[in-house]
């Protein structure tokens, strides 16, 4: 039986291989489904809820993409990827796009042959300590024991930071976030270090959260963003500009609630072009002219997505910080739609 | 004389004295305690040490278990309830998480309205296993056991029933051709013919024929994609399939390793040694990552199927060595007896060698199975939702349950213990039943 299934699969594989080779956009359209690589479980960014439906900040971008391309935000198949499998899943074509809080680094962009389409969240590594430690700056952590995940860039950043400031520390290595949280709460280490967004989520769930502070120093740059394979620039453009459509929508005050109304009433020529009232921007990358309108309607503009999943009103309660619009002192800056 | 006697011996006891009770220090609980726990300085020290360890463990765990909370919607609420009921410093288990998420632990993301399918497949598993495991069950039920794998896969993954009917038809056809050919052409030629036929049938006949039949009589149930599988559904699917597949494969490998044919022997030895020399996690990464590179681009080769195949091959290598141990334990006379009765190789294996070798190997085989079943949790590393790490990670990423640590481990561990303990008890029952020496 097993042999027959195996051979059957190999035969099917051979058949399917014949159709491969067209662009990713054509594949997605032919399949009528976007395959989106997401995190199996990261609070607020991407995780299945109790019913198995993926939710989160990264997931919302998958939905916007599906809405832009396939006219239906639900035509997404989410593939949960672990830290080990994520890049292979993308490189081998198992997923069309990877939106899984992956840091844009030089070697990933060049050596691993990926293209980072944009940065959807500017993160950075921070420290959380108990208040009773009496520390108010990471520079005072000399000699501290620090909980740190092994095999991550955070481990290297930590070493760099302490070396650069002529300080020493004792690492307490942990395997995953849950273990780190337990070690930290149980007093196994003075400070816990990971991405600031993760620290905020952990602090939000501590029973005595007021006794813990996140130190102001951010010791690394972690620009997280969606990435695609090298060699299909049109597909990369679609991911990039769908994201920027959400950013621009926030800048011009277009929300999921008022997108239809704005399209008919707006006088701003840029918004008209964005929403397909004037010109035909969508056609330049193989979509129709309402693509951005649908992307915005799917889960809202960038600000709405942020507030709904990780923003101040949620238990995680992240401030916009670097992820505010450029007009608000942040780094979000959508290039002009023209 | 008699008087004298009567005066000198005034009393003669005619009945035995009833035995008096032993001194209190030599009976009952005191005696038992003295004999077993306090028989000497070393023993006393060990007993005290053991009691201290027990005390420390229970002191830490018992309040936590006694303060369990079953009704809450988040970890924070659990903590609140514990603090309110037992004081601010008390700690308590938050089983409310299991209560809310247990369908996910059992079925992963399998569609909720189709839960009956895996449940039915699981129930039928016992029906199919009964004739294999217990001799008292009617033999015709074995036919059901033979069809069960196909039935279970159909129930789990859904889709058209005709596809599986065609697979069964192919297997039956192959078997018939083999039986016919083996008489005229010999085992090797007939076996090759059967394999070629099966391959040709799988590639060229199954899909078109089942497609045709589907148009005539549609008989399909909702298909469920592999990425919906998770929790114990995934563990048991992988575990049971790999266990079922690895035993026959392991027997063949063990025979191959003891074979006189150099090619067969070196292939079997090579396979066994390579697979046993590589950690399972490497094999799983190969299944999930490397295979993707070898296959043509944009080809989906079901990840669960890949993992099942790799787990089966991995377990088969271990089973082969266990069975080889059983074969080696058989006296040379058994082989010679079979030869002297004029049996050919397969008859001798089937009727004389294997029944004895397998009986000897039962404890080893079952412990390999138990190990394999527990190893299914390693699929978490290839991003499958195993109950221990995968589902737990998903539950913890819910802001309501973030920070929960021991409860999921205790729950999953308890279920694994039940299943593995059951296997272990069955193996002991089997050993007792097959005992032929009367000691």
PDB file of N, CA, C and O in Angstrom, chain B residues 232 235-236 366 369-371 373-377 387-388 408-426 428:
ATOM      1  N   UNK B 232      -2.727  14.513  19.180  1.00  0.00           N
ATOM      2  CA  UNK B 232      -2.583  13.066  19.278  1.00  0.00           C
ATOM      3  C   UNK B 232      -3.051  12.365  18.009  1.00  0.00           C
ATOM      4  O   UNK B 232      -2.620  11.251  17.726  1.00  0.00           O
ATOM      5  N   UNK B 235       0.168  12.145  16.189  1.00  0.00           N
ATOM      6  CA  UNK B 235       1.086  11.201  16.831  1.00  0.00           C
ATOM      7  C   UNK B 235       0.649   9.767  16.597  1.00  0.00           C
ATOM      8  O   UNK B 235       1.464   8.894  16.281  1.00  0.00           O
ATOM      9  N   UNK B 236      -0.655   9.527  16.780  1.00  0.00           N
ATOM     10  CA  UNK B 236      -1.136   8.150  16.665  1.00  0.00           C
ATOM     11  C   UNK B 236      -1.123   7.707  15.205  1.00  0.00           C
ATOM     12  O   UNK B 236      -0.768   6.564  14.904  1.00  0.00           O
ATOM     13  N   UNK B 366       8.507  -4.638  21.516  1.00  0.00           N
ATOM     14  CA  UNK B 366       7.546  -3.705  22.109  1.00  0.00           C
ATOM     15  C   UNK B 366       8.261  -2.466  22.642  1.00  0.00           C
ATOM     16  O   UNK B 366       7.763  -1.351  22.496  1.00  0.00           O
ATOM     17  N   UNK B 369       8.767  -0.259  19.815  1.00  0.00           N
ATOM     18  CA  UNK B 369       7.515   0.402  19.432  1.00  0.00           C
ATOM     19  C   UNK B 369       7.214   1.574  20.358  1.00  0.00           C
ATOM     20  O   UNK B 369       6.802   2.649  19.920  1.00  0.00           O
ATOM     21  N   UNK B 370       7.411   1.325  21.657  1.00  0.00           N
ATOM     22  CA  UNK B 370       7.146   2.399  22.622  1.00  0.00           C
ATOM     23  C   UNK B 370       8.060   3.588  22.343  1.00  0.00           C
ATOM     24  O   UNK B 370       7.627   4.738  22.318  1.00  0.00           O
ATOM     25  N   UNK B 371       9.338   3.280  22.081  1.00  0.00           N
ATOM     26  CA  UNK B 371      10.277   4.355  21.759  1.00  0.00           C
ATOM     27  C   UNK B 371       9.849   5.102  20.511  1.00  0.00           C
ATOM     28  O   UNK B 371       9.861   6.333  20.475  1.00  0.00           O
ATOM     29  N   UNK B 373       6.850   5.395  19.284  1.00  0.00           N
ATOM     30  CA  UNK B 373       5.648   6.192  19.525  1.00  0.00           C
ATOM     31  C   UNK B 373       6.006   7.490  20.236  1.00  0.00           C
ATOM     32  O   UNK B 373       5.489   8.557  19.906  1.00  0.00           O
ATOM     33  N   UNK B 374       6.903   7.410  21.187  1.00  0.00           N
ATOM     34  CA  UNK B 374       7.290   8.641  21.888  1.00  0.00           C
ATOM     35  C   UNK B 374       8.092   9.569  20.978  1.00  0.00           C
ATOM     36  O   UNK B 374       8.002  10.788  21.079  1.00  0.00           O
ATOM     37  N   UNK B 375       8.861   8.957  20.067  1.00  0.00           N
ATOM     38  CA  UNK B 375       9.659   9.772  19.144  1.00  0.00           C
ATOM     39  C   UNK B 375       8.797  10.573  18.181  1.00  0.00           C
ATOM     40  O   UNK B 375       9.293  11.502  17.538  1.00  0.00           O
ATOM     41  N   UNK B 376       7.514  10.209  18.046  1.00  0.00           N
ATOM     42  CA  UNK B 376       6.689  10.972  17.106  1.00  0.00           C
ATOM     43  C   UNK B 376       6.587  12.436  17.525  1.00  0.00           C
ATOM     44  O   UNK B 376       6.261  13.278  16.701  1.00  0.00           O
ATOM     45  N   UNK B 377       6.883  12.739  18.801  1.00  0.00           N
ATOM     46  CA  UNK B 377       6.826  14.146  19.204  1.00  0.00           C
ATOM     47  C   UNK B 377       7.932  14.957  18.543  1.00  0.00           C
ATOM     48  O   UNK B 377       7.854  16.175  18.494  1.00  0.00           O
ATOM     49  N   UNK B 387       1.607  16.951  19.822  1.00  0.00           N
ATOM     50  CA  UNK B 387       0.937  17.463  21.024  1.00  0.00           C
ATOM     51  C   UNK B 387       1.894  18.127  22.010  1.00  0.00           C
ATOM     52  O   UNK B 387       1.536  19.111  22.637  1.00  0.00           O
ATOM     53  N   UNK B 388       3.095  17.600  22.135  1.00  0.00           N
ATOM     54  CA  UNK B 388       3.955  18.066  23.218  1.00  0.00           C
ATOM     55  C   UNK B 388       4.479  19.480  22.973  1.00  0.00           C
ATOM     56  O   UNK B 388       4.358  20.353  23.806  1.00  0.00           O
ATOM     57  N   UNK B 408       0.521  21.790  30.307  1.00  0.00           N
ATOM     58  CA  UNK B 408       0.463  21.022  29.058  1.00  0.00           C
ATOM     59  C   UNK B 408       1.383  19.796  29.089  1.00  0.00           C
ATOM     60  O   UNK B 408       1.002  18.742  28.589  1.00  0.00           O
ATOM     61  N   UNK B 409       2.553  19.954  29.709  1.00  0.00           N
ATOM     62  CA  UNK B 409       3.472  18.812  29.766  1.00  0.00           C
ATOM     63  C   UNK B 409       2.875  17.671  30.578  1.00  0.00           C
ATOM     64  O   UNK B 409       2.963  16.498  30.189  1.00  0.00           O
ATOM     65  N   UNK B 410       2.257  18.019  31.718  1.00  0.00           N
ATOM     66  CA  UNK B 410       1.668  16.987  32.572  1.00  0.00           C
ATOM     67  C   UNK B 410       0.551  16.271  31.827  1.00  0.00           C
ATOM     68  O   UNK B 410       0.474  15.037  31.817  1.00  0.00           O
ATOM     69  N   UNK B 411      -0.282  17.053  31.157  1.00  0.00           N
ATOM     70  CA  UNK B 411      -1.423  16.469  30.442  1.00  0.00           C
ATOM     71  C   UNK B 411      -0.952  15.543  29.320  1.00  0.00           C
ATOM     72  O   UNK B 411      -1.361  14.379  29.226  1.00  0.00           O
ATOM     73  N   UNK B 412      -0.063  16.046  28.463  1.00  0.00           N
ATOM     74  CA  UNK B 412       0.401  15.239  27.334  1.00  0.00           C
ATOM     75  C   UNK B 412       1.176  14.024  27.846  1.00  0.00           C
ATOM     76  O   UNK B 412       1.006  12.902  27.349  1.00  0.00           O
ATOM     77  N   UNK B 413       1.994  14.249  28.871  1.00  0.00           N
ATOM     78  CA  UNK B 413       2.762  13.137  29.432  1.00  0.00           C
ATOM     79  C   UNK B 413       1.853  12.047  29.960  1.00  0.00           C
ATOM     80  O   UNK B 413       2.115  10.855  29.771  1.00  0.00           O
ATOM     81  N   UNK B 414       0.744  12.442  30.598  1.00  0.00           N
ATOM     82  CA  UNK B 414      -0.163  11.445  31.156  1.00  0.00           C
ATOM     83  C   UNK B 414      -0.767  10.593  30.052  1.00  0.00           C
ATOM     84  O   UNK B 414      -0.864   9.365  30.183  1.00  0.00           O
ATOM     85  N   UNK B 415      -1.144  11.219  28.947  1.00  0.00           N
ATOM     86  CA  UNK B 415      -1.757  10.448  27.861  1.00  0.00           C
ATOM     87  C   UNK B 415      -0.724   9.518  27.224  1.00  0.00           C
ATOM     88  O   UNK B 415      -1.001   8.344  26.952  1.00  0.00           O
ATOM     89  N   UNK B 416       0.487  10.038  27.023  1.00  0.00           N
ATOM     90  CA  UNK B 416       1.543   9.169  26.483  1.00  0.00           C
ATOM     91  C   UNK B 416       1.784   7.991  27.413  1.00  0.00           C
ATOM     92  O   UNK B 416       1.966   6.857  26.972  1.00  0.00           O
ATOM     93  N   UNK B 417       1.773   8.256  28.725  1.00  0.00           N
ATOM     94  CA  UNK B 417       2.014   7.178  29.674  1.00  0.00           C
ATOM     95  C   UNK B 417       0.941   6.104  29.538  1.00  0.00           C
ATOM     96  O   UNK B 417       1.248   4.911  29.494  1.00  0.00           O
ATOM     97  N   UNK B 418      -0.326   6.535  29.442  1.00  0.00           N
ATOM     98  CA  UNK B 418      -1.411   5.560  29.327  1.00  0.00           C
ATOM     99  C   UNK B 418      -1.188   4.639  28.134  1.00  0.00           C
ATOM    100  O   UNK B 418      -1.302   3.418  28.241  1.00  0.00           O
ATOM    101  N   UNK B 419      -0.860   5.234  26.976  1.00  0.00           N
ATOM    102  CA  UNK B 419      -0.727   4.443  25.761  1.00  0.00           C
ATOM    103  C   UNK B 419       0.485   3.503  25.870  1.00  0.00           C
ATOM    104  O   UNK B 419       0.398   2.305  25.578  1.00  0.00           O
ATOM    105  N   UNK B 420       1.616   4.054  26.319  1.00  0.00           N
ATOM    106  CA  UNK B 420       2.828   3.235  26.384  1.00  0.00           C
ATOM    107  C   UNK B 420       2.698   2.151  27.452  1.00  0.00           C
ATOM    108  O   UNK B 420       3.151   1.025  27.265  1.00  0.00           O
ATOM    109  N   UNK B 421       2.052   2.493  28.576  1.00  0.00           N
ATOM    110  CA  UNK B 421       1.849   1.505  29.627  1.00  0.00           C
ATOM    111  C   UNK B 421       0.956   0.379  29.111  1.00  0.00           C
ATOM    112  O   UNK B 421       1.218  -0.807  29.375  1.00  0.00           O
ATOM    113  N   UNK B 422      -0.065   0.746  28.320  1.00  0.00           N
ATOM    114  CA  UNK B 422      -0.930  -0.273  27.724  1.00  0.00           C
ATOM    115  C   UNK B 422      -0.132  -1.225  26.848  1.00  0.00           C
ATOM    116  O   UNK B 422      -0.292  -2.451  26.922  1.00  0.00           O
ATOM    117  N   UNK B 423       0.748  -0.675  26.016  1.00  0.00           N
ATOM    118  CA  UNK B 423       1.563  -1.530  25.125  1.00  0.00           C
ATOM    119  C   UNK B 423       2.428  -2.461  25.955  1.00  0.00           C
ATOM    120  O   UNK B 423       2.568  -3.652  25.658  1.00  0.00           O
ATOM    121  N   UNK B 424       3.022  -1.902  26.997  1.00  0.00           N
ATOM    122  CA  UNK B 424       3.923  -2.692  27.826  1.00  0.00           C
ATOM    123  C   UNK B 424       3.171  -3.837  28.514  1.00  0.00           C
ATOM    124  O   UNK B 424       3.638  -4.978  28.556  1.00  0.00           O
ATOM    125  N   UNK B 425       1.955  -3.540  29.034  1.00  0.00           N
ATOM    126  CA  UNK B 425       1.146  -4.591  29.681  1.00  0.00           C
ATOM    127  C   UNK B 425       0.790  -5.669  28.667  1.00  0.00           C
ATOM    128  O   UNK B 425       0.824  -6.856  28.969  1.00  0.00           O
ATOM    129  N   UNK B 426       0.437  -5.250  27.432  1.00  0.00           N
ATOM    130  CA  UNK B 426       0.074  -6.246  26.436  1.00  0.00           C
ATOM    131  C   UNK B 426       1.250  -7.162  26.154  1.00  0.00           C
ATOM    132  O   UNK B 426       1.086  -8.377  26.015  1.00  0.00           O
ATOM    133  N   UNK B 428       3.555  -8.076  28.141  1.00  0.00           N
ATOM    134  CA  UNK B 428       3.724  -9.040  29.225  1.00  0.00           C
ATOM    135  C   UNK B 428       2.670 -10.139  29.153  1.00  0.00           C
ATOM    136  O   UNK B 428       2.948 -11.315  29.387  1.00  0.00           O
TER     137      UNK B 428
END
